[in-house]
Short mmCIF file of C-alpha atoms and ligand atoms in Angstrom, two decimals:
data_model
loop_
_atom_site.label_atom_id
_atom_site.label_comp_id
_atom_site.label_asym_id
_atom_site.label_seq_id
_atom_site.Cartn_x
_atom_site.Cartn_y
_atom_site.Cartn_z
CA UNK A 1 -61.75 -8.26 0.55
CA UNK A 2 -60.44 -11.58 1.40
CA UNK A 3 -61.80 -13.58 4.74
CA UNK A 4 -59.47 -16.00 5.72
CA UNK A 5 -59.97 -18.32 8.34
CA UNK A 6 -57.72 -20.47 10.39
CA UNK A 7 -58.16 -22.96 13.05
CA UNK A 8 -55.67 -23.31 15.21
CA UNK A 9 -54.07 -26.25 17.00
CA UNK A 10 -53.23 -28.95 14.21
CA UNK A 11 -49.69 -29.42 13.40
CA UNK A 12 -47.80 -29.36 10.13
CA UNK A 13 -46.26 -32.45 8.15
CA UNK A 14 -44.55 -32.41 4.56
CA UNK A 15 -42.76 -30.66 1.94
CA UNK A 16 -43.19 -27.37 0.45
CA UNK A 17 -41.33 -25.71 -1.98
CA UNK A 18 -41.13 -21.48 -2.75
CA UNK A 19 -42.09 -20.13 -5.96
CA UNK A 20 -39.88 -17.83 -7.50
CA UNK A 21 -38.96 -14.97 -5.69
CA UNK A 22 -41.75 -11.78 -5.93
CA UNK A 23 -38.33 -9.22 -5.61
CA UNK A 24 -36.24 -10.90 -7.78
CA UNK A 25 -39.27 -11.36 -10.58
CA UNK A 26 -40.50 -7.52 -10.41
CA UNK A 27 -37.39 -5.99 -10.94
CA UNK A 28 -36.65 -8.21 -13.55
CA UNK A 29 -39.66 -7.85 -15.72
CA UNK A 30 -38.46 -3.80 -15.66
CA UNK A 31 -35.50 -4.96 -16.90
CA UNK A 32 -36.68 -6.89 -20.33
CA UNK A 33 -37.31 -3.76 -21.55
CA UNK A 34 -33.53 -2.33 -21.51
CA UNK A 35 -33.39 -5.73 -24.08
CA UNK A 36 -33.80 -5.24 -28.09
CA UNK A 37 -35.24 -8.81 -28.21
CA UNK A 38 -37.92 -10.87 -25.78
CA UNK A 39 -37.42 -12.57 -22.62
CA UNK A 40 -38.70 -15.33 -20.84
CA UNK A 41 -39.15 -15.68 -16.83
CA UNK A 42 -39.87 -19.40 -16.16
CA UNK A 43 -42.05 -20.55 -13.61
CA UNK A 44 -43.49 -17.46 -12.25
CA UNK A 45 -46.12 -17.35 -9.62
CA UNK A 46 -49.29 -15.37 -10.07
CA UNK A 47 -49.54 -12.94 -7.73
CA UNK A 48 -50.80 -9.10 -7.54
CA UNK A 49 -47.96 -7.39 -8.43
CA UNK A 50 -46.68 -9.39 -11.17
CA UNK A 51 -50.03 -8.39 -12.51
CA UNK A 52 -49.98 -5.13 -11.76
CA UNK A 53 -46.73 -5.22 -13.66
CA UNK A 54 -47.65 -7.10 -16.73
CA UNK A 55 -50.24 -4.38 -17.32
CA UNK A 56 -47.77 -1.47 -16.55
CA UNK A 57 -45.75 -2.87 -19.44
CA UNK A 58 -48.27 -2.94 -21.68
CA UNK A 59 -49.47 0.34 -20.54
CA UNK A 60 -46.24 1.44 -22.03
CA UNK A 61 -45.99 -0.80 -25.30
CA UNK A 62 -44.54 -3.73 -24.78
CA UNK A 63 -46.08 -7.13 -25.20
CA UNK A 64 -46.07 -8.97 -22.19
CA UNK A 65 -48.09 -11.86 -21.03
CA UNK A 66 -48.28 -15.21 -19.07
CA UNK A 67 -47.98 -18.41 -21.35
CA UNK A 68 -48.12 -21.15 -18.75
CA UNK A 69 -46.29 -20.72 -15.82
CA UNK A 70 -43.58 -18.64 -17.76
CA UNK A 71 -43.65 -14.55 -18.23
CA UNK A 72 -42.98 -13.60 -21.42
CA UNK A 73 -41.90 -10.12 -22.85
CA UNK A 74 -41.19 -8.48 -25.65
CA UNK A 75 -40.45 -4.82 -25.31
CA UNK A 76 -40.65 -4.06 -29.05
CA UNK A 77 -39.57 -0.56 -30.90
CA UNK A 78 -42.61 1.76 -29.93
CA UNK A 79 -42.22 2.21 -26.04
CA UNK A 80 -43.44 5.50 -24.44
CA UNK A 81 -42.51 6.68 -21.01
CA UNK A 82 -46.00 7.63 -19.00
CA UNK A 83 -46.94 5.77 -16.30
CA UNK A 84 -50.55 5.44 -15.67
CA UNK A 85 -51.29 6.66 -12.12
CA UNK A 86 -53.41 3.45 -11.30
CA UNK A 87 -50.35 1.15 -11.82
CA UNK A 88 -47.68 3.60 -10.86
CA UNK A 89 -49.97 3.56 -7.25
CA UNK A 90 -50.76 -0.28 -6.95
CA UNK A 91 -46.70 -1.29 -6.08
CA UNK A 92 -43.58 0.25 -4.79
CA UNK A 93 -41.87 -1.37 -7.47
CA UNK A 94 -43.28 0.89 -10.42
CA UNK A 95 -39.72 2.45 -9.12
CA UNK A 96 -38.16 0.22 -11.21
CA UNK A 97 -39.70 1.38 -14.39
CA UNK A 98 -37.65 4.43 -14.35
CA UNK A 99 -34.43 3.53 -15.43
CA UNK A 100 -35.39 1.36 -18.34
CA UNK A 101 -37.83 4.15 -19.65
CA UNK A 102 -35.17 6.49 -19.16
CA UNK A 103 -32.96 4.41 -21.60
CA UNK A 104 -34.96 3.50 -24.08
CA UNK A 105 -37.25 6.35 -24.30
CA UNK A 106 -35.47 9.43 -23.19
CA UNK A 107 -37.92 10.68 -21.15
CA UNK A 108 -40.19 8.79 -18.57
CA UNK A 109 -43.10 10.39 -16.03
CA UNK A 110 -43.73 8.52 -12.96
CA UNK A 111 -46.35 9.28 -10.40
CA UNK A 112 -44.55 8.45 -6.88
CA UNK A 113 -45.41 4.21 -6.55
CA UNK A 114 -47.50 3.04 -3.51
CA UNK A 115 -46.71 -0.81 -1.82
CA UNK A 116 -47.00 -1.61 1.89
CA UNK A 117 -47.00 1.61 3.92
CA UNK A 118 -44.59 0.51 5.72
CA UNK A 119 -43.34 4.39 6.58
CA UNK A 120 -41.76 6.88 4.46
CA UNK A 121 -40.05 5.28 1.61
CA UNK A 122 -38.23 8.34 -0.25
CA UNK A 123 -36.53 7.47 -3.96
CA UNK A 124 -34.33 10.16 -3.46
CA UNK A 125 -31.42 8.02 -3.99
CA UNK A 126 -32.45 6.17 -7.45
CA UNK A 127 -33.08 9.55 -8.24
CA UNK A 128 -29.37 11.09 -7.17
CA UNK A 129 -27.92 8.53 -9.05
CA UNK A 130 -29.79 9.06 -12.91
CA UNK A 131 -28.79 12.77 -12.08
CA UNK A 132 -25.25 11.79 -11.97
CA UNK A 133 -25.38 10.14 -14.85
CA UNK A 134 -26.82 12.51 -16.52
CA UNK A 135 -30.49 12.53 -15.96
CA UNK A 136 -32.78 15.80 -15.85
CA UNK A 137 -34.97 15.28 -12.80
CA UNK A 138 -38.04 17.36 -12.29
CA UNK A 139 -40.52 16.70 -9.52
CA UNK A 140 -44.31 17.92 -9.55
CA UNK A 141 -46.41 17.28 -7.09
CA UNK A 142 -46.56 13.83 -6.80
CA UNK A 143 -45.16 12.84 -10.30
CA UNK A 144 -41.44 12.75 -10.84
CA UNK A 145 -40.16 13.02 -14.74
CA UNK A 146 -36.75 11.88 -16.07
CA UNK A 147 -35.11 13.29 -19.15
CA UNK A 148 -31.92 12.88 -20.97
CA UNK A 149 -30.94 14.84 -24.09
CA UNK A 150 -28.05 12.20 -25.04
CA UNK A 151 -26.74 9.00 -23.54
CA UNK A 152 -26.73 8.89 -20.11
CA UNK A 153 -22.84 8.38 -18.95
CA UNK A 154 -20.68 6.24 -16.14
CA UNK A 155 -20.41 7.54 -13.00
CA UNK A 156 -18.79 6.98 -9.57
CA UNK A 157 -21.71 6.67 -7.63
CA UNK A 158 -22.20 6.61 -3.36
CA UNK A 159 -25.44 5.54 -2.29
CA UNK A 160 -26.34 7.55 0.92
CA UNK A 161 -27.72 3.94 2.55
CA UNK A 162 -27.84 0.58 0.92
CA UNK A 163 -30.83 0.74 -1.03
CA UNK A 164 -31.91 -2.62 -2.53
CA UNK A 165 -34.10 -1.20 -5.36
CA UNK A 166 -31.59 2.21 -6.11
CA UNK A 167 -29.19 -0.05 -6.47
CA UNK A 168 -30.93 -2.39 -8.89
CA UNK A 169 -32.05 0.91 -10.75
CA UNK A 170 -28.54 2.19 -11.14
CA UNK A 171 -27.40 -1.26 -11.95
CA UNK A 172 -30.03 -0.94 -14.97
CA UNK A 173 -29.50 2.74 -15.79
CA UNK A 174 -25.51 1.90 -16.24
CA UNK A 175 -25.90 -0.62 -18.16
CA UNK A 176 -27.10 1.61 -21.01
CA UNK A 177 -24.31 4.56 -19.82
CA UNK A 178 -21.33 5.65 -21.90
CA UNK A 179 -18.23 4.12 -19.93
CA UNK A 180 -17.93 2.75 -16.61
CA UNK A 181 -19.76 3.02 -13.60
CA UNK A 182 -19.05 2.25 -9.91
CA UNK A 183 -21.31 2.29 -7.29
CA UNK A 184 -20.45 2.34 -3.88
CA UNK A 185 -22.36 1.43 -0.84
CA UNK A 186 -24.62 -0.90 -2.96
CA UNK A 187 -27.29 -3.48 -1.29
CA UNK A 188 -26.07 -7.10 -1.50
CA UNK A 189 -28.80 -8.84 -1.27
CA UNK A 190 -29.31 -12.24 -3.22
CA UNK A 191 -31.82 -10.38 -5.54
CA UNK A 192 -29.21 -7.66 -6.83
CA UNK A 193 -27.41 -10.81 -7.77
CA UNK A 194 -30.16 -12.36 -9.44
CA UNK A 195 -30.72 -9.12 -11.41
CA UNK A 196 -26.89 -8.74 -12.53
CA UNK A 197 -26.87 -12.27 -13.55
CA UNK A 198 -30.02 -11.95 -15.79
CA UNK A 199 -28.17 -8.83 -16.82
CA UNK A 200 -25.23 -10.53 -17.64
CA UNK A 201 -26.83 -13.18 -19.58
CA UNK A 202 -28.15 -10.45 -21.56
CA UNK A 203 -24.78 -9.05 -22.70
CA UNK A 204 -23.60 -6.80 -20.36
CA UNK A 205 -20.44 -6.70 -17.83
CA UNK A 206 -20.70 -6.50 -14.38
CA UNK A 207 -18.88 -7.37 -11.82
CA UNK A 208 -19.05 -7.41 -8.00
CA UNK A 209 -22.97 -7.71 -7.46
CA UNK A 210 -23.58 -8.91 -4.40
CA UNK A 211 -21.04 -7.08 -2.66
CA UNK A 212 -21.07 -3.27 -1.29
CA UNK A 213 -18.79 -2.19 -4.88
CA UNK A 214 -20.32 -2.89 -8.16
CA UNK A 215 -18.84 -1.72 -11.30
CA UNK A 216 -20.62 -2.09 -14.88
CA UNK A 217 -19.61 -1.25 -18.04
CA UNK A 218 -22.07 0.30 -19.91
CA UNK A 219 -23.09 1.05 -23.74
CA UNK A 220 -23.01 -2.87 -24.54
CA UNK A 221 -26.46 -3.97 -26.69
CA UNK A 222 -28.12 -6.34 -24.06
CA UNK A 223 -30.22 -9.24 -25.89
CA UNK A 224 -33.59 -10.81 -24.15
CA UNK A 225 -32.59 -14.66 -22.65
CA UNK A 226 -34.91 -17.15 -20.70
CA UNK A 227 -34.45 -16.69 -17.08
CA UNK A 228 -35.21 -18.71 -14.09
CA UNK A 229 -35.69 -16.29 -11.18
CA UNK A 230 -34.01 -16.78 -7.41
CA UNK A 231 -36.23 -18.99 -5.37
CA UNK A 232 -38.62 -16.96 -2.96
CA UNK A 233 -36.67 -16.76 0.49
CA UNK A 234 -39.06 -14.83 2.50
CA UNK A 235 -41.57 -17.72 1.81
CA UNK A 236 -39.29 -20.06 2.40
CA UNK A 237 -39.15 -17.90 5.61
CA UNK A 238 -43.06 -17.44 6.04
CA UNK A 239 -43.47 -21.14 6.14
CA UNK A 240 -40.43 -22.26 8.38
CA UNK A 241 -42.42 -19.57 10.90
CA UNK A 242 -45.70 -21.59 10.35
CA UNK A 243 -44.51 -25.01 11.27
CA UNK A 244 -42.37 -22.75 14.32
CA UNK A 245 -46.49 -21.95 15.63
CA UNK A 246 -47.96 -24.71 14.64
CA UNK A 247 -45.37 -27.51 15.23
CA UNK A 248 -44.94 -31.00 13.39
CA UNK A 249 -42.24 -31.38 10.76
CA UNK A 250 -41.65 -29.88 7.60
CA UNK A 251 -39.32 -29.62 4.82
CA UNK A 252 -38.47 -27.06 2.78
CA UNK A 253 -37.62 -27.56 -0.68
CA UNK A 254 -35.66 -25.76 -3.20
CA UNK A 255 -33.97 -23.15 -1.38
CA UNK A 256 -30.84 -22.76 -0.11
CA UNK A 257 -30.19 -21.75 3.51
CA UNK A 258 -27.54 -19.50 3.13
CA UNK A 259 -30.52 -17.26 1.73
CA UNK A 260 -32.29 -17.47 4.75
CA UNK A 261 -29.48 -17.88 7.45
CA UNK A 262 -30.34 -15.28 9.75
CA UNK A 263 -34.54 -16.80 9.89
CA UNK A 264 -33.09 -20.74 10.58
CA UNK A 265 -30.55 -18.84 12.86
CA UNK A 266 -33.27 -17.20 14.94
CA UNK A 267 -35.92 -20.42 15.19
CA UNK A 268 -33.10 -22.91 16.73
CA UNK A 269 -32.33 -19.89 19.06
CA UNK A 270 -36.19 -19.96 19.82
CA UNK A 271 -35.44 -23.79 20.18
CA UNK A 272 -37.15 -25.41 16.88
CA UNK A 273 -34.89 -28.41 15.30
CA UNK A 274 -33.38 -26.98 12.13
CA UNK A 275 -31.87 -29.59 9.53
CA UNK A 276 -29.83 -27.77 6.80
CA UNK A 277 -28.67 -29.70 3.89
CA UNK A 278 -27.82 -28.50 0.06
CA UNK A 279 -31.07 -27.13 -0.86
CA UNK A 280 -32.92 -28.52 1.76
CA UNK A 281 -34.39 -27.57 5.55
CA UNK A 282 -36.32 -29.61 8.01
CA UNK A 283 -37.90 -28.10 10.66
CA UNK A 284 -39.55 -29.93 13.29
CA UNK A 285 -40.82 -28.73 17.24
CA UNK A 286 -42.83 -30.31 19.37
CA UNK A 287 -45.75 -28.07 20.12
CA UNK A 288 -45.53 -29.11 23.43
CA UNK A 289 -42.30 -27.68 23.59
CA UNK A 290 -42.37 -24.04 24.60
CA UNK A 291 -40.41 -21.78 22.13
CA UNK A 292 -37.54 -20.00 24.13
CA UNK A 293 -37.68 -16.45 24.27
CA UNK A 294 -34.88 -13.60 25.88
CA UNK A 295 -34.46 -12.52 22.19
CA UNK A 296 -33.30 -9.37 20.79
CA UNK A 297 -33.16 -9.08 17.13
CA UNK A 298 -32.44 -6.37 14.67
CA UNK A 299 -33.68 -6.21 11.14
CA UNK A 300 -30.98 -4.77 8.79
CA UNK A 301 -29.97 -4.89 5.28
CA UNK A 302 -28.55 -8.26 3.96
CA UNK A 303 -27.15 -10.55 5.68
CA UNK A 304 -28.76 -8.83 8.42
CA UNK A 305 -31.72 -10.13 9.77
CA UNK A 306 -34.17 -9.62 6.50
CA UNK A 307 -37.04 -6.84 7.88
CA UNK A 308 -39.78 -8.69 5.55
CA UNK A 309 -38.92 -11.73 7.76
CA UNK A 310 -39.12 -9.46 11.35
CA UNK A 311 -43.42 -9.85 11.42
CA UNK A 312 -43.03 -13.38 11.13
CA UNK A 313 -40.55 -13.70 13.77
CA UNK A 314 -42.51 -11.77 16.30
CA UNK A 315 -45.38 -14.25 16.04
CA UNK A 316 -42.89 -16.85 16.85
CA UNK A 317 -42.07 -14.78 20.46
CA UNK A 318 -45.66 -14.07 21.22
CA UNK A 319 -45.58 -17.17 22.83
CA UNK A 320 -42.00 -17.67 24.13
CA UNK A 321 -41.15 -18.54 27.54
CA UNK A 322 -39.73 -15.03 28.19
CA UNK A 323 -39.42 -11.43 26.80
CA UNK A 324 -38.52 -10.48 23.36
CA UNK A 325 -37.86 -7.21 21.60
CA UNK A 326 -36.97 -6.25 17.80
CA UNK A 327 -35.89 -3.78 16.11
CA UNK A 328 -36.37 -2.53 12.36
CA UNK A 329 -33.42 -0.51 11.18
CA UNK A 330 -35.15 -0.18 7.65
CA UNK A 331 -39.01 0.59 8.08
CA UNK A 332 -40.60 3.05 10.73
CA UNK A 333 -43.77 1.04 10.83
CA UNK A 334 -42.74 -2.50 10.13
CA UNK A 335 -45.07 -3.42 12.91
CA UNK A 336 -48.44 -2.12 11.88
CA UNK A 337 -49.63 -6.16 12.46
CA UNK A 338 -48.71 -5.62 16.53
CA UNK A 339 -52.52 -4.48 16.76
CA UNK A 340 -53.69 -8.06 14.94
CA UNK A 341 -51.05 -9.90 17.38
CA UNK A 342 -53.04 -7.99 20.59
CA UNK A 343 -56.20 -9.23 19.34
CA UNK A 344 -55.09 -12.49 19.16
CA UNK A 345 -54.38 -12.05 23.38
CA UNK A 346 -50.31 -11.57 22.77
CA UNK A 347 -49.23 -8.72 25.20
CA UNK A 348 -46.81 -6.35 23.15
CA UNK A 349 -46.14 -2.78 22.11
CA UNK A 350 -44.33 -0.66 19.74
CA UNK A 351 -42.18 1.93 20.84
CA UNK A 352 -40.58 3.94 17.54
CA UNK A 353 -39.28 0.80 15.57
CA UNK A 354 -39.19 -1.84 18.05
CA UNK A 355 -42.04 -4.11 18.85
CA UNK A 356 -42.11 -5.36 22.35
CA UNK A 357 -43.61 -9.01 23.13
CA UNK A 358 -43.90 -9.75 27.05
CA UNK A 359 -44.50 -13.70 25.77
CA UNK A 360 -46.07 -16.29 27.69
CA UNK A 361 -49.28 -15.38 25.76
CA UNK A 362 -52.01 -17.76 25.35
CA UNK A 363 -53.25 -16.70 21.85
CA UNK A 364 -56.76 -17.18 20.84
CA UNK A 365 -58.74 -16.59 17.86
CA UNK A 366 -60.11 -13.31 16.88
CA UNK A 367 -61.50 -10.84 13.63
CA UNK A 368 -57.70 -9.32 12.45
CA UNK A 369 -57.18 -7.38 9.53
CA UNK A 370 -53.76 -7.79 7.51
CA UNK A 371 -52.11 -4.35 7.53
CA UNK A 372 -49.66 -5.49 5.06
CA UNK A 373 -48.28 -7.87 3.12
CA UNK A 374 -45.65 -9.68 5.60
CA UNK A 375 -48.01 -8.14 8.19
CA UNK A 376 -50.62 -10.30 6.92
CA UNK A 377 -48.73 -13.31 6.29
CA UNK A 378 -47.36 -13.34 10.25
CA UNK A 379 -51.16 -13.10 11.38
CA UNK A 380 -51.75 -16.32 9.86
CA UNK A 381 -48.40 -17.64 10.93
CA UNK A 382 -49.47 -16.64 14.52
CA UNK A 383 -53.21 -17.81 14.15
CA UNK A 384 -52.52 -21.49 13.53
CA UNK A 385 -50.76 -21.76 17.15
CA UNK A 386 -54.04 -19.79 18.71
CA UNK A 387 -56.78 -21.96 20.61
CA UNK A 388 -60.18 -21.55 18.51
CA UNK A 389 -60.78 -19.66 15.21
CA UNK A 390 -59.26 -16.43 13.41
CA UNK A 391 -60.73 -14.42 11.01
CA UNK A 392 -58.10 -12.55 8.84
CA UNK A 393 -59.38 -10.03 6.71
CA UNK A 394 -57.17 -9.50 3.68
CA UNK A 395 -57.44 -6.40 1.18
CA UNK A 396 -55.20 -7.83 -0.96
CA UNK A 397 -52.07 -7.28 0.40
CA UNK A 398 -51.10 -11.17 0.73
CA UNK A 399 -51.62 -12.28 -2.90
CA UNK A 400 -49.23 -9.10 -3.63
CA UNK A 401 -46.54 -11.15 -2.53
CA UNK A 402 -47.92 -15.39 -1.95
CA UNK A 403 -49.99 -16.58 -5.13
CA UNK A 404 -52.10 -18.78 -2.19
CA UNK A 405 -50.33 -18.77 1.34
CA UNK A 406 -53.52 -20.15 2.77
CA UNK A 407 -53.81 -23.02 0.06
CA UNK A 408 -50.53 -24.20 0.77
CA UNK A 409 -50.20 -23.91 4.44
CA UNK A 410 -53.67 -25.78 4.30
CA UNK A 411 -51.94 -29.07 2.13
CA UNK A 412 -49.19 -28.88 5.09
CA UNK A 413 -52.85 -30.20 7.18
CA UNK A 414 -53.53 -26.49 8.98
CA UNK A 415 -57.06 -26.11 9.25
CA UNK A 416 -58.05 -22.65 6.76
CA UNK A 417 -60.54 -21.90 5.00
N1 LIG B 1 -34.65 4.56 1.00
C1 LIG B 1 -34.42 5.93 0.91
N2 LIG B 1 -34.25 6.48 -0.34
C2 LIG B 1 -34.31 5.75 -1.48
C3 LIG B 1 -34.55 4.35 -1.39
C4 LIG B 1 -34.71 3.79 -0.14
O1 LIG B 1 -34.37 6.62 1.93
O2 LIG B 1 -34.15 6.31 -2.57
C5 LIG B 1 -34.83 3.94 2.32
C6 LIG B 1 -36.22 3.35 2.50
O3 LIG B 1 -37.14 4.33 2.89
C7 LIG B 1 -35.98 2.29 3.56
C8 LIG B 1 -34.56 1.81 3.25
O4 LIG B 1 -33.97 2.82 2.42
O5 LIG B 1 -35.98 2.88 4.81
C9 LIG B 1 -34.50 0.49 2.53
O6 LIG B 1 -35.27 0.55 1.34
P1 LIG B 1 -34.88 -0.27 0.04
O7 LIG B 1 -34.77 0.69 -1.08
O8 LIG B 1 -33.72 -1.16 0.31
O9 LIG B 1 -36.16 -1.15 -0.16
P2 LIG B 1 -37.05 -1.30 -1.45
O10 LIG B 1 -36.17 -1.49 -2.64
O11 LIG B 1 -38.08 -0.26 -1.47
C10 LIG B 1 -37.10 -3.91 -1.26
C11 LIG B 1 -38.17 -4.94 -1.21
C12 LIG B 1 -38.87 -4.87 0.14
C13 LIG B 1 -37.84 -5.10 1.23
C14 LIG B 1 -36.71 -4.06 1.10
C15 LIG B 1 -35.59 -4.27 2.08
C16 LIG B 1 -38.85 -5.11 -3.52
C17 LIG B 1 -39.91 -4.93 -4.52
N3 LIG B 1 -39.12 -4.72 -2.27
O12 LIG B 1 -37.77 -2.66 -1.13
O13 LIG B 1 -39.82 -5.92 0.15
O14 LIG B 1 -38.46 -4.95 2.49
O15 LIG B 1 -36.15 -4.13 -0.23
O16 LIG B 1 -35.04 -5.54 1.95
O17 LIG B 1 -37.78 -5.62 -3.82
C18 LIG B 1 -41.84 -6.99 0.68
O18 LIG B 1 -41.51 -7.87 -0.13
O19 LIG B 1 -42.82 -7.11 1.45
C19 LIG B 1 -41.05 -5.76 0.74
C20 LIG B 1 -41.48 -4.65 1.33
#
């Protein structure tokens, strides 16, 4: 268990720039292993789950390891398809293990993956899909297992909702399918791009990632490459929210803001200077400049408002001159962290899927335990604007997704220990 502890009242000054993105790198590291030769990911941060999934692929024969700052991985000719249960539990995105498995092995066993508990988070759909194409599915008790008996084939494919990670499993699965494939109703996030890009560079054809149709055609040999993932834009996020509580200036680096549009969008709304360039975005408030509140926002799939970003936006209303409510269209308990904000002294409630915030809230500091990991990451956000000192206990759920969010918000001049 973690103890974090932050300070509240000093402002933020400088430049900070995201690591690679955690949902771009996981998904990516699944999908070395649809390659016959290794891969590099450059500049990869360490956090938990790109632990946990280094040792899930060696758990199932590859070689994979950090040299440096890169990821390197080389699935090799021996692969087997059994998850342990340990790994399989540790992240949601075990889920992406399936479809390369599938394909190389012919049969993969995966016990149902764990992550945030952020409500029920069903695979039915990655799982509607490989039966399309093919796919045997059986499910026993909490294990699922995928066979084939030949290739798996093309398929015109409807996703029920917008799933970011069925997608990015079908996307995978097709790849290695006899003939064409066309999914409907895909996620567009900038992630499914990333992943059809490092696809792509691989050897195989798809087109329209990044948009609702996405076609692939399959059967081509894919080749490992060197890969630079997506930079991280719910950090980018995370930390534009911490210089929104804390105030002072601060740029962030290396990321575009069209990833992050909606976030920016929200914080001038809330009445923090936002300076987009290229690559670059300054933010800068006064902190004795009350944010504005009267907000209503609504966390959706991309370009929606992001839901990872919706925690960190609520401890930007706590204290708002007014009212604010939002929604999660995604996750039935996004806002597990609302008990952390009312022991901080914000006044707010959640009713199904929206959180509530009255504002106006003097926030002080208080013990608070991190719930999750974007949870966790807007208790510290919140904390440095409180009067007096928070203790944040972490189980781990923030170095799942920040390799040290306290270590850099600290070099910003915040006050953590
Ligand atoms: N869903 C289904 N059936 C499925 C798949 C999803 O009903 O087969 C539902 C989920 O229960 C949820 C909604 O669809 O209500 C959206 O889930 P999605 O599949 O899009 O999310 P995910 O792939 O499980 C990824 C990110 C999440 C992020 C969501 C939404 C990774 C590893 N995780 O999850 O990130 O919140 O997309 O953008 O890419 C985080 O980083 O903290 C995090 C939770």
């Amino acid at each position: 268990m973690q103890l974090i502890t932050i300070t509240g009242g000093r402002t933020l000054h400088g430049r900070i720039r995201p690591a690679a993105a955690k949902n771009s790198v996981l998904p990516l590291l699944a999908a070395t292993l649809l390659c016959r030769t290794p891969s590099r990911l450059r500049a990869v941060p360490p956090l938990a789950d790109v632990a946990t999934s280094l040792a899930l692929l060696q758990s199932v024969g590859a070689k994979a390891e950090r040299q440096g700052s890169d990821l390197f991985v080389a699935p090799g000719q021996d692969l087997q398809g059994e998850i342990p249960d340990y790994l399989a539990g540790a992240m949601r995105s075990s889920v992406f293990y399936l479809a390369p498995l599938l394909c190389r092995v012919g049969e993969v066993r995966l016990p149902l993956p764990g992550g945030c508990k952020l409500g029920p988070r069903p695979v039915d759909i990655h799982l509607a899909g490989l039966a399309a194409m093919g796919a045997q599915v059986e499910l026993e008790g909490i294990a699922v297992t995928l066979r084939r008996r030949g290739p798996l084939h093309g398929v015109d494919f409807a996703l029920r909702l917008p799933s970011v990670g069925a997608t990015m499993t079908l996307m995978m699965a097709a790849t290695q399918a006899g003939g064409t494939t066309i999914l409907r109703g895909a996620a567009c996030e900038p992630e499914i791009r990333d992943l059809a890009n490092f696809l792509r560079a691989c050897g195989a054809h798809i087109t329209g990632a990044g948009t609702p149709v996405v076609v692939i055609q399959g059967g081509k040999p894919l080749q490992g490459t060197a890969w630079t993932p997506l930079p991280d834009r719910i950090a980018a996020a995370t930390y534009a929210a911490a210089l929104a509580c804390a105030g002072g200036e601060v740029t962030v680096t290396h990321c575009a803001p069209a990833y992050y549009a909606a976030f920016l969008d929200f914080l001038q709304a809330a009445g923090v200077d936002v300076a987009r360039q290229d690559t670059t975005v300054t933010l800068a408030r006064s902190p004795a400049r009350p944010l504005r509140g009267g907000q209503t926002l609504c966390a959706n799939a991309w370009p929606a408002f992001a839901t990872d970003t919706a925690p960190l936006a609520a401890a930007v209303l706590l204290t708002a001159d007014a009212p604010s409510k939002i929604y999660d269209h995604l996750f039935a308990r996004r806002f597990a962290c609302a008990e952390g904000f009312t022991a901080l002294g914000a006044r707010c409630r959640t009713v199904g899927r929206t959180l509530y915030m009255d504002g106006r809230a003097a926030l002080h500091g208080a013990a608070v335990t991190a719930p999750d990991l974007r949870g966790g990451a807007a208790l510290l956000v919140a904390a440095l604007g409180a009067d007096g000192t928070t203790t944040l206990r972490d189980p781990g759920h923030i170095r799942r997704g920040y390799a040290d969010l306290p270590g850099e918000i600290r070099r910003l001049g915040a006050e953590i220990g």
